[in-house]
Every structure is written in C-alpha cells, then in structure tokens.
PDB file of C-alpha atoms and ligand atoms in Angstrom:
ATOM      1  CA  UNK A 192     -10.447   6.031   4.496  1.00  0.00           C
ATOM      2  CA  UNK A 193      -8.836   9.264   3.536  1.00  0.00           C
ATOM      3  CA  UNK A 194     -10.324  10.837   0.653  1.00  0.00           C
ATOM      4  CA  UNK A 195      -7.875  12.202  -2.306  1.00  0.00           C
ATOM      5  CA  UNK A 196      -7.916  14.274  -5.478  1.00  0.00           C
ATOM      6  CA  UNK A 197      -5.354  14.174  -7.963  1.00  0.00           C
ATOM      7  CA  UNK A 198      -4.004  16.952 -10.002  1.00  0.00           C
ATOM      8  CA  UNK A 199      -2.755  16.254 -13.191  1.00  0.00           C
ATOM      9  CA  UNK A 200      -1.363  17.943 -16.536  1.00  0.00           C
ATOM     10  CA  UNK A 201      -0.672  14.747 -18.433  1.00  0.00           C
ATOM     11  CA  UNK A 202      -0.669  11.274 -19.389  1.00  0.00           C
ATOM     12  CA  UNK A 203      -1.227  10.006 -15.596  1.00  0.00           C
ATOM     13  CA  UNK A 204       0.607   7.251 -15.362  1.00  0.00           C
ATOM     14  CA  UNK A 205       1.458   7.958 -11.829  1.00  0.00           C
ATOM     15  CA  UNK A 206      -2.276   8.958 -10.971  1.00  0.00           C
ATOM     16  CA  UNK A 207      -3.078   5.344 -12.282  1.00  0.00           C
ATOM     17  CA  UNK A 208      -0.674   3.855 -10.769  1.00  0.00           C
ATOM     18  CA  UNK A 209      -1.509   5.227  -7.014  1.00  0.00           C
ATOM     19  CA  UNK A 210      -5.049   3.959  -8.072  1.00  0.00           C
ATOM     20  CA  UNK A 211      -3.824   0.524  -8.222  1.00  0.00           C
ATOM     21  CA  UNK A 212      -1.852   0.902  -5.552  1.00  0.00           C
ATOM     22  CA  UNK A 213      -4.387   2.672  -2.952  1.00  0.00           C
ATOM     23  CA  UNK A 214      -7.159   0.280  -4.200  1.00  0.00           C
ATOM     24  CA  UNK A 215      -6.024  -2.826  -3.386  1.00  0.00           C
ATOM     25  CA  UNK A 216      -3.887  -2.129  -0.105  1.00  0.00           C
ATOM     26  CA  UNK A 217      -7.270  -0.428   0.710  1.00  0.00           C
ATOM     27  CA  UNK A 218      -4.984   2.805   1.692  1.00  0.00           C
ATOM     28  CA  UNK A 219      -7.205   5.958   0.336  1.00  0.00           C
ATOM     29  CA  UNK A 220     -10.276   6.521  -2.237  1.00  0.00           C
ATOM     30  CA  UNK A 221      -9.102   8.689  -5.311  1.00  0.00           C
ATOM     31  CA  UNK A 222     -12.353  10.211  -5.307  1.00  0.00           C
ATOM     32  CA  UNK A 223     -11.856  12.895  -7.721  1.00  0.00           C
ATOM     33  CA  UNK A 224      -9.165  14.018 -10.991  1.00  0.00           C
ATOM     34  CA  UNK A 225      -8.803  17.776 -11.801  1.00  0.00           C
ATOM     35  CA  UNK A 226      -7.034  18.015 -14.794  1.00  0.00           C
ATOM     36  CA  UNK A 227      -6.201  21.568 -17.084  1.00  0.00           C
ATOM     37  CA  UNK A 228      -5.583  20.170 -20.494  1.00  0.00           C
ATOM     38  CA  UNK A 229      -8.571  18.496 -22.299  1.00  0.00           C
ATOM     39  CA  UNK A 230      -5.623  16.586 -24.259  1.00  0.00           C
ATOM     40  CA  UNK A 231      -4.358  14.883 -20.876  1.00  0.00           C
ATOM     41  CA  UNK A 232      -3.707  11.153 -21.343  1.00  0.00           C
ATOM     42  CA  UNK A 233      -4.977  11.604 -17.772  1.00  0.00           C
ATOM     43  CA  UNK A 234      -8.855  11.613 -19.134  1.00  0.00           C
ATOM     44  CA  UNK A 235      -8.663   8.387 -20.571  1.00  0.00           C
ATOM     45  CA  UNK A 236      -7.044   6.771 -17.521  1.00  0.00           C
ATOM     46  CA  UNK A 237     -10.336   8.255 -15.325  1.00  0.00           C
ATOM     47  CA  UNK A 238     -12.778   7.142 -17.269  1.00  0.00           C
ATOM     48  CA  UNK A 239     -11.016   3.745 -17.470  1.00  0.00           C
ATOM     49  CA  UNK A 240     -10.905   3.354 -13.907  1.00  0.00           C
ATOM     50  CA  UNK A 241     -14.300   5.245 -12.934  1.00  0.00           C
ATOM     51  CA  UNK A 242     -12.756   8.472 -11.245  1.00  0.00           C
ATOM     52  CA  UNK A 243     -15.031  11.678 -11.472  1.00  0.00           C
ATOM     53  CA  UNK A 244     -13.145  13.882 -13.390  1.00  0.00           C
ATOM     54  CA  UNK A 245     -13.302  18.192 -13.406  1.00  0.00           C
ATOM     55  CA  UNK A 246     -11.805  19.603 -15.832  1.00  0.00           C
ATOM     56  CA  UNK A 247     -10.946  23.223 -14.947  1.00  0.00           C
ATOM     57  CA  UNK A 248      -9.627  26.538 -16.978  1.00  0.00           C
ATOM     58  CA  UNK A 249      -7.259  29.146 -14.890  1.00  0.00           C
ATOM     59  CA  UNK A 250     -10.267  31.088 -13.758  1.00  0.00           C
ATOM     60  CA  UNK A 251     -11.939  28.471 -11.775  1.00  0.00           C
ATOM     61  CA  UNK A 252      -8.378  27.805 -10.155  1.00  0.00           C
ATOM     62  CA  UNK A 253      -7.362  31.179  -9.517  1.00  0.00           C
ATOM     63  CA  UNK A 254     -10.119  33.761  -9.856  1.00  0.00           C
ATOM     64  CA  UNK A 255     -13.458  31.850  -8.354  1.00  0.00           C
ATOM     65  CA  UNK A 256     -14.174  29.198  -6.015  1.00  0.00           C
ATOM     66  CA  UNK A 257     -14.975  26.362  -8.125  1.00  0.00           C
ATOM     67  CA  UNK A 258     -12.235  24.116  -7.438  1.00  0.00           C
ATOM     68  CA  UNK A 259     -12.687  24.827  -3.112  1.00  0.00           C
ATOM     69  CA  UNK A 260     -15.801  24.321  -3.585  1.00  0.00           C
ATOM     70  CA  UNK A 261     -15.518  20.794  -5.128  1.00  0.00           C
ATOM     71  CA  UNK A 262     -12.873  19.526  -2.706  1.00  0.00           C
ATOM     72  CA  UNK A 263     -15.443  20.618   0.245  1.00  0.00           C
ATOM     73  CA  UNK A 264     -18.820  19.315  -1.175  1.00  0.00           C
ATOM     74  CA  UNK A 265     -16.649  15.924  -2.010  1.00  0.00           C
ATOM     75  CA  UNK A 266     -15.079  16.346   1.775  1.00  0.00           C
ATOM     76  CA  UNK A 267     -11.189  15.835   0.384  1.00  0.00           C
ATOM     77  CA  UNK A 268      -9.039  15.117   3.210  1.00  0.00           C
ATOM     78  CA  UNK A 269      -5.731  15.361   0.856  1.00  0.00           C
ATOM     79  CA  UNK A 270      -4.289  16.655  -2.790  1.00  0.00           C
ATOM     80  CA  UNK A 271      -2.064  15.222  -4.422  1.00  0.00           C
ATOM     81  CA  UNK A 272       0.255  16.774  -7.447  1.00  0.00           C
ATOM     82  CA  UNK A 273       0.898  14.092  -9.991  1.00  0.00           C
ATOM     83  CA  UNK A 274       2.360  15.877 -13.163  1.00  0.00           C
ATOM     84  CA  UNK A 275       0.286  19.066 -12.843  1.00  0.00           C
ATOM     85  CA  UNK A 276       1.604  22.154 -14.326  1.00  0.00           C
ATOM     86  CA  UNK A 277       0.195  25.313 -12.962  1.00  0.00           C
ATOM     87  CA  UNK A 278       0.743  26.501  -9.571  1.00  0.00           C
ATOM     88  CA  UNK A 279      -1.183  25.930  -6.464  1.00  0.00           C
ATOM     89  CA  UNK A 280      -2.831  29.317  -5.269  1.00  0.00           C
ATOM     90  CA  UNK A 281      -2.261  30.604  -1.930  1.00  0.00           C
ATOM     91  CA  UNK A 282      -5.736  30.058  -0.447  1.00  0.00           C
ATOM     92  CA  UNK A 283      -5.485  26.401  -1.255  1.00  0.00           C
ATOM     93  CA  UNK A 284      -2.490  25.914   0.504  1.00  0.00           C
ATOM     94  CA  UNK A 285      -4.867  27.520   3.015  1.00  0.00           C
ATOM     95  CA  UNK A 286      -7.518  25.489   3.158  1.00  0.00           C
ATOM     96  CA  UNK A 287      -5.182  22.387   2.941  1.00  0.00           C
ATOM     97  CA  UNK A 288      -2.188  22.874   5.250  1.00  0.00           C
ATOM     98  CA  UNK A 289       0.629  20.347   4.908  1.00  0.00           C
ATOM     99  CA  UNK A 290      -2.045  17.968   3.013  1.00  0.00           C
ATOM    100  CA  UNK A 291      -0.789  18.777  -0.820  1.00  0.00           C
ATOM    101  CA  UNK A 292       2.466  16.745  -1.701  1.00  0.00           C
ATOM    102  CA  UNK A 293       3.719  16.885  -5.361  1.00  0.00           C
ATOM    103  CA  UNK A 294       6.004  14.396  -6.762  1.00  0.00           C
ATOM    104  CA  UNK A 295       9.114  16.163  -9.037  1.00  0.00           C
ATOM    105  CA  UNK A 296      11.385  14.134 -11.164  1.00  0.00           C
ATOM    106  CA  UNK A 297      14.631  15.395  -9.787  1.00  0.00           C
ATOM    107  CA  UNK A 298      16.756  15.934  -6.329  1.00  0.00           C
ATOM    108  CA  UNK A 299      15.529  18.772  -5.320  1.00  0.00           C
ATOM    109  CA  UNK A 300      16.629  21.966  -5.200  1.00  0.00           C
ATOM    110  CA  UNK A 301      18.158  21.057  -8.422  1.00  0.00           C
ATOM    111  CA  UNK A 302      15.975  21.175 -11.604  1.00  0.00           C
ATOM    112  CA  UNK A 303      13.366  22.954  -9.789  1.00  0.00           C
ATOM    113  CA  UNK A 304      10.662  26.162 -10.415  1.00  0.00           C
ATOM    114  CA  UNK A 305       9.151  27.293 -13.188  1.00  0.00           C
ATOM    115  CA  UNK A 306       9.118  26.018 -16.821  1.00  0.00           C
ATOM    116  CA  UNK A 307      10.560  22.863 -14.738  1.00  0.00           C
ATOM    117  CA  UNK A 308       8.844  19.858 -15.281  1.00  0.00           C
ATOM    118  CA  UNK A 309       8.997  16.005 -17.670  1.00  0.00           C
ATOM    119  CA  UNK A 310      11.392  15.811 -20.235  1.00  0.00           C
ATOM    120  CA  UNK A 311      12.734  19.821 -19.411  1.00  0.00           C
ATOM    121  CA  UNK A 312      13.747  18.636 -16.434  1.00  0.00           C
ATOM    122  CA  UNK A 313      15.287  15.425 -17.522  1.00  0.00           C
ATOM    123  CA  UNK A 314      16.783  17.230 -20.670  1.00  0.00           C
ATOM    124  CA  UNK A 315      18.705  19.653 -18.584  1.00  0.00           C
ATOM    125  CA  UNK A 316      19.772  17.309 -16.150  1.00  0.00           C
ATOM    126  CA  UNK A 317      22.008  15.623 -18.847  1.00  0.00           C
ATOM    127  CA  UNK A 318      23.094  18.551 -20.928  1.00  0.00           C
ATOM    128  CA  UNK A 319      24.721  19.859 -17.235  1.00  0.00           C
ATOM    129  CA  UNK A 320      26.312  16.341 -16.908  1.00  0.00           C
ATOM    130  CA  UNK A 321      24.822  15.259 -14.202  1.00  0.00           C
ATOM    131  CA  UNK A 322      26.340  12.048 -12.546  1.00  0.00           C
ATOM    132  CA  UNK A 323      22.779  11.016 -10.566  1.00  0.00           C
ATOM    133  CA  UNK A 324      19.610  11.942 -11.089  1.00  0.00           C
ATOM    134  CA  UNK A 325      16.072  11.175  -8.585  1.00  0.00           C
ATOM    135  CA  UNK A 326      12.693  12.210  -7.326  1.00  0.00           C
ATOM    136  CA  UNK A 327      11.454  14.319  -4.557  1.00  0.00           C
ATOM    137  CA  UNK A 328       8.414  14.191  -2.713  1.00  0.00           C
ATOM    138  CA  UNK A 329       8.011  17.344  -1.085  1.00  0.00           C
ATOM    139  CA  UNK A 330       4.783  19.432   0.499  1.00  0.00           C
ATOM    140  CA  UNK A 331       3.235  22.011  -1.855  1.00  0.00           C
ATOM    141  CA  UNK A 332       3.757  26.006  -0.525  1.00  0.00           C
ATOM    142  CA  UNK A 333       3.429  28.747  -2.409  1.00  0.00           C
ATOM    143  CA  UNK A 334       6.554  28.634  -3.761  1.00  0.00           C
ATOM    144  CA  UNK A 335       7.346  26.539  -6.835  1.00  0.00           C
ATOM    145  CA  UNK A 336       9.044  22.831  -5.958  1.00  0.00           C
ATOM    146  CA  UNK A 337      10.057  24.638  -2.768  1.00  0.00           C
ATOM    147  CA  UNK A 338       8.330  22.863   0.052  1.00  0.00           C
ATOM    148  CA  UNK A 339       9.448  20.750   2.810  1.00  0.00           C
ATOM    149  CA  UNK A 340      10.819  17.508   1.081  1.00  0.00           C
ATOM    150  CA  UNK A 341       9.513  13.983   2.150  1.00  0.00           C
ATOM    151  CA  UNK A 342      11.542  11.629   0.664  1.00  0.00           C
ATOM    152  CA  UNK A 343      14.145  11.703  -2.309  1.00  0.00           C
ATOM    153  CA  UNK A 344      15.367   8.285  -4.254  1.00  0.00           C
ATOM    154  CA  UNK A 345      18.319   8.196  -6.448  1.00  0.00           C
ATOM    155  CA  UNK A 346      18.995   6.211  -9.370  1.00  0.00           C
ATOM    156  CA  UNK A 347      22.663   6.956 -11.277  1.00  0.00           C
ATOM    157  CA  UNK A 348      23.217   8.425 -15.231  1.00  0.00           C
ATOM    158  CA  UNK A 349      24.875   6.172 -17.487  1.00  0.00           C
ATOM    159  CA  UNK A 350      27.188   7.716 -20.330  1.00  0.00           C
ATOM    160  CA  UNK A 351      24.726   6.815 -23.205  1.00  0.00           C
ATOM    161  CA  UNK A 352      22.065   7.996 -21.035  1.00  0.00           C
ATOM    162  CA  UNK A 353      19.200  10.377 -22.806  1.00  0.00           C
ATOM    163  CA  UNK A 354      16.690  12.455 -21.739  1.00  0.00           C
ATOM    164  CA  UNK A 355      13.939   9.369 -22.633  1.00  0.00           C
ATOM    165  CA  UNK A 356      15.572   6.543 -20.824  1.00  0.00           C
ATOM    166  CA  UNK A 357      16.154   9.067 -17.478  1.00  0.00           C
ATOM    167  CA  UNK A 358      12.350   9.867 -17.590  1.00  0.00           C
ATOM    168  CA  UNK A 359      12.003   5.986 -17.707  1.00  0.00           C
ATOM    169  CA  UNK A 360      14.332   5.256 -14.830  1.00  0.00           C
ATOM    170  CA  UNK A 361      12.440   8.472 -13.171  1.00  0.00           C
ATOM    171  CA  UNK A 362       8.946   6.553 -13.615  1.00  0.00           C
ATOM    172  CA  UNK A 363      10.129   3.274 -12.242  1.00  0.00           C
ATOM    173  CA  UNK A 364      11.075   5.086  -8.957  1.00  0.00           C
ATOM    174  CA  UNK A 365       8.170   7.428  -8.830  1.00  0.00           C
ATOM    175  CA  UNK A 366       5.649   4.341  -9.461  1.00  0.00           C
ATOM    176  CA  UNK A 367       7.490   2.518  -7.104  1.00  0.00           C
ATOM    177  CA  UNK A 368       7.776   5.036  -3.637  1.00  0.00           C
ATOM    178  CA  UNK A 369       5.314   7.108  -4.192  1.00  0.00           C
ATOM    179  CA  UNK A 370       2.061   5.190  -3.337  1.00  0.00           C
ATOM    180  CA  UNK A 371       4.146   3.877  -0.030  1.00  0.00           C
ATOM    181  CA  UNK A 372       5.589   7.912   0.427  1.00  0.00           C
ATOM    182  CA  UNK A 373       1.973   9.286   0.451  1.00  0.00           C
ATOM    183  CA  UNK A 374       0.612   5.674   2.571  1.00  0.00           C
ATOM    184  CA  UNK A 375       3.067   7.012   5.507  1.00  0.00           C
ATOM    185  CA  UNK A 376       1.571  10.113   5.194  1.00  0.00           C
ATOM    186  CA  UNK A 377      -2.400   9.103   5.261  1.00  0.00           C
TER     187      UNK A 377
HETATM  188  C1  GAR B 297       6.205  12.775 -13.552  1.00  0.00           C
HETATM  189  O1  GAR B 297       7.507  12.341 -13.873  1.00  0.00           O
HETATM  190  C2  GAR B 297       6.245  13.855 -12.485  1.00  0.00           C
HETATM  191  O2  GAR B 297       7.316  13.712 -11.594  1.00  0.00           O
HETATM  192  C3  GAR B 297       6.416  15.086 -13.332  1.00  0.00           C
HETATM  193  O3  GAR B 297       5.596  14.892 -14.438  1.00  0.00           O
HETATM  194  C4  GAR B 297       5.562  13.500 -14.735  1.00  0.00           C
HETATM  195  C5  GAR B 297       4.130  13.109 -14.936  1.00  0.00           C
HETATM  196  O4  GAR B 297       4.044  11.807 -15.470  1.00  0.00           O
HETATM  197  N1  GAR B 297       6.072  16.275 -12.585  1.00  0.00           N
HETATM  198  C6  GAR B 297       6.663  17.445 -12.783  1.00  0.00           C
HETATM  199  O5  GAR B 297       7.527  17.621 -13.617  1.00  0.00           O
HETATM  200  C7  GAR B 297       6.178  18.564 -11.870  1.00  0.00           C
HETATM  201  N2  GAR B 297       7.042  19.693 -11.933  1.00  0.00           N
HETATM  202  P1  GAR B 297       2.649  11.051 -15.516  1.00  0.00           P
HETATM  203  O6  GAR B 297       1.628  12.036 -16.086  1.00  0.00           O
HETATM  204  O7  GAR B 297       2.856   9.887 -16.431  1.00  0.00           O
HETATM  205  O8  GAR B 297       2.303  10.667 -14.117  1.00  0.00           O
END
C-alpha cells in the first residue's frame, strides 16, 4: 500500500477526511502529518486518529534535511498538500517527481499564488463577482498553485452567497473528490 504524508497549515479537515476515506477502502497508509503551526486544528485530528506527527519550523524545511530525511527513513511513496501554507522547496519536488498534489479551493489559474489560500481566496472570489466558483487538484512545482491540474469541480455562487458558505460548498467538494482524485493517482 502506498505510503503518504500530509502537509498541513490548519484545522485538517480534509487530512481527516482522506484518513477515513483511505482507511477503509484500504487505498494508502497516512503514515505521517507535518504540520508548521503548533496552533493547527490539524494536531488534534493526529493524535485522534494515531498519525505520527512532525512538527517543523522553516529551517528544517528549507535550510537542512530534516524533513527528506523523515520521508526516506519512513519510505514515503507520495505527499500530499492539504491546506499547507508555505511553499514546497525545489529539492523536494526533486526527490518526489509528479508525487506531491495539493488541493486549492478555486478554478485554477484564478485565485491562485501567494497570500492565496481559505477564506482569502473565497473572499476575493465574491468581491470580483464571480458567477462559479471550484477546486483544483493540481501537481506541486516550484511555482505557486501552478502545476499540472488533475481534476477541477465546480459548484455555482448564489446572490446572498458569502465568503463562509463558499468555503462550505468548497469543503463538500474537496471532501468529496479528493480521496477518489488522489485513489486514481496511487
Ligand atoms: C482547504 O479548503 C484547501 O483547499 C485550502 O485550505 C483549506 C484547508 O482546510 N488550501 C489552500 O488554500 C492552499 N492554497 P482544512 O484544513 O480543513 O483541510
């Protein structure tokens, strides 16, 4: 069974949810959660559920080899971007080629790069009027929310639509395609 490690910022609803999901279709083993932010509703999740858990500062991401080293000594086969924040370095992308997808709550190109990411993203989609909004699925390079897309669902913007009941919408569709998105993949 292919052998994954999550990346997350925040609360990690989609990280649990591709637990469930990978778990009991017996798809993949999330075998390990790095997470940046010792505030991330993420840490409660993995300790709920039994994932090992690193918790990592920009150093051991960008400067040393902790984080490589981790993903080889736990043999990680594929990464996977739920709600993480900072960007990927180059020599991960590397040491992982086409194996890191990310999961971005809008159609990409739109509402993409930097600063770009939860409510932002949702916020600005409906000050710009925006008839439709989505997700993308999309391999990680080293640009940001600029890699080959996978898949894209749509769901429409109602007039009385605000920024929290888009990221709602956006959470149904992510927890519902992206366990199956990243199963195709596997
Ligand atoms: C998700 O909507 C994900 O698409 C988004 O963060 C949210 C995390 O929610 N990712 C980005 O904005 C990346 N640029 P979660 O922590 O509840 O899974």
């Amino acid at each position: 069974m292919p052998r994954i490690a999550i990346f997350a910022s925040g609360n990690g609803s989609n990280a649990e949810n591709l637990f469930h999901y990978f778990s009991q279709h017996k798809i993949a083993e999330i075998s390990l959660i790095i997470c940046n932010n010792l505030q991330a509703g993420i840490l409660a999740r993995a300790q709920n559920l039994g994932i090992p858990v690193l918790l990592i500062h920009k150093n051991s991401l960008y400067q040393q080899n902790v984080v490589e080293n981790w993903l080889i000594s736990l043999k990680i086969d594929w990464i996977v971007l739920a709600g993480f924040l900072w960007k990927i370095p180059e020599k991960l992308i590397a040491l992982y080629p086409k194996k890191i997808v990310n999961i971005h709550p809008s159609l990409l190109p739109k509402y993409g790069g930097k600063g770009m990411y939860g409510m932002r993203v949702h916020e600005a989609v409906i000050a710009a009027g925006e008839t439709e909004s989505g997700i993308s699925i999309h391999f990680v390079n080293e640009a940001y929310d600029e890699g080959a897309i996978i898949f894209q669902a749509r769901c429409p913007i109602e007039m009385d639509e605000t920024a929290d009941s888009l990221a709602r919408k956006i959470h149904q569709l992510e927890y519902e395609h992206f366990p199956k998105v990243l199963a195709s993949l596997f």
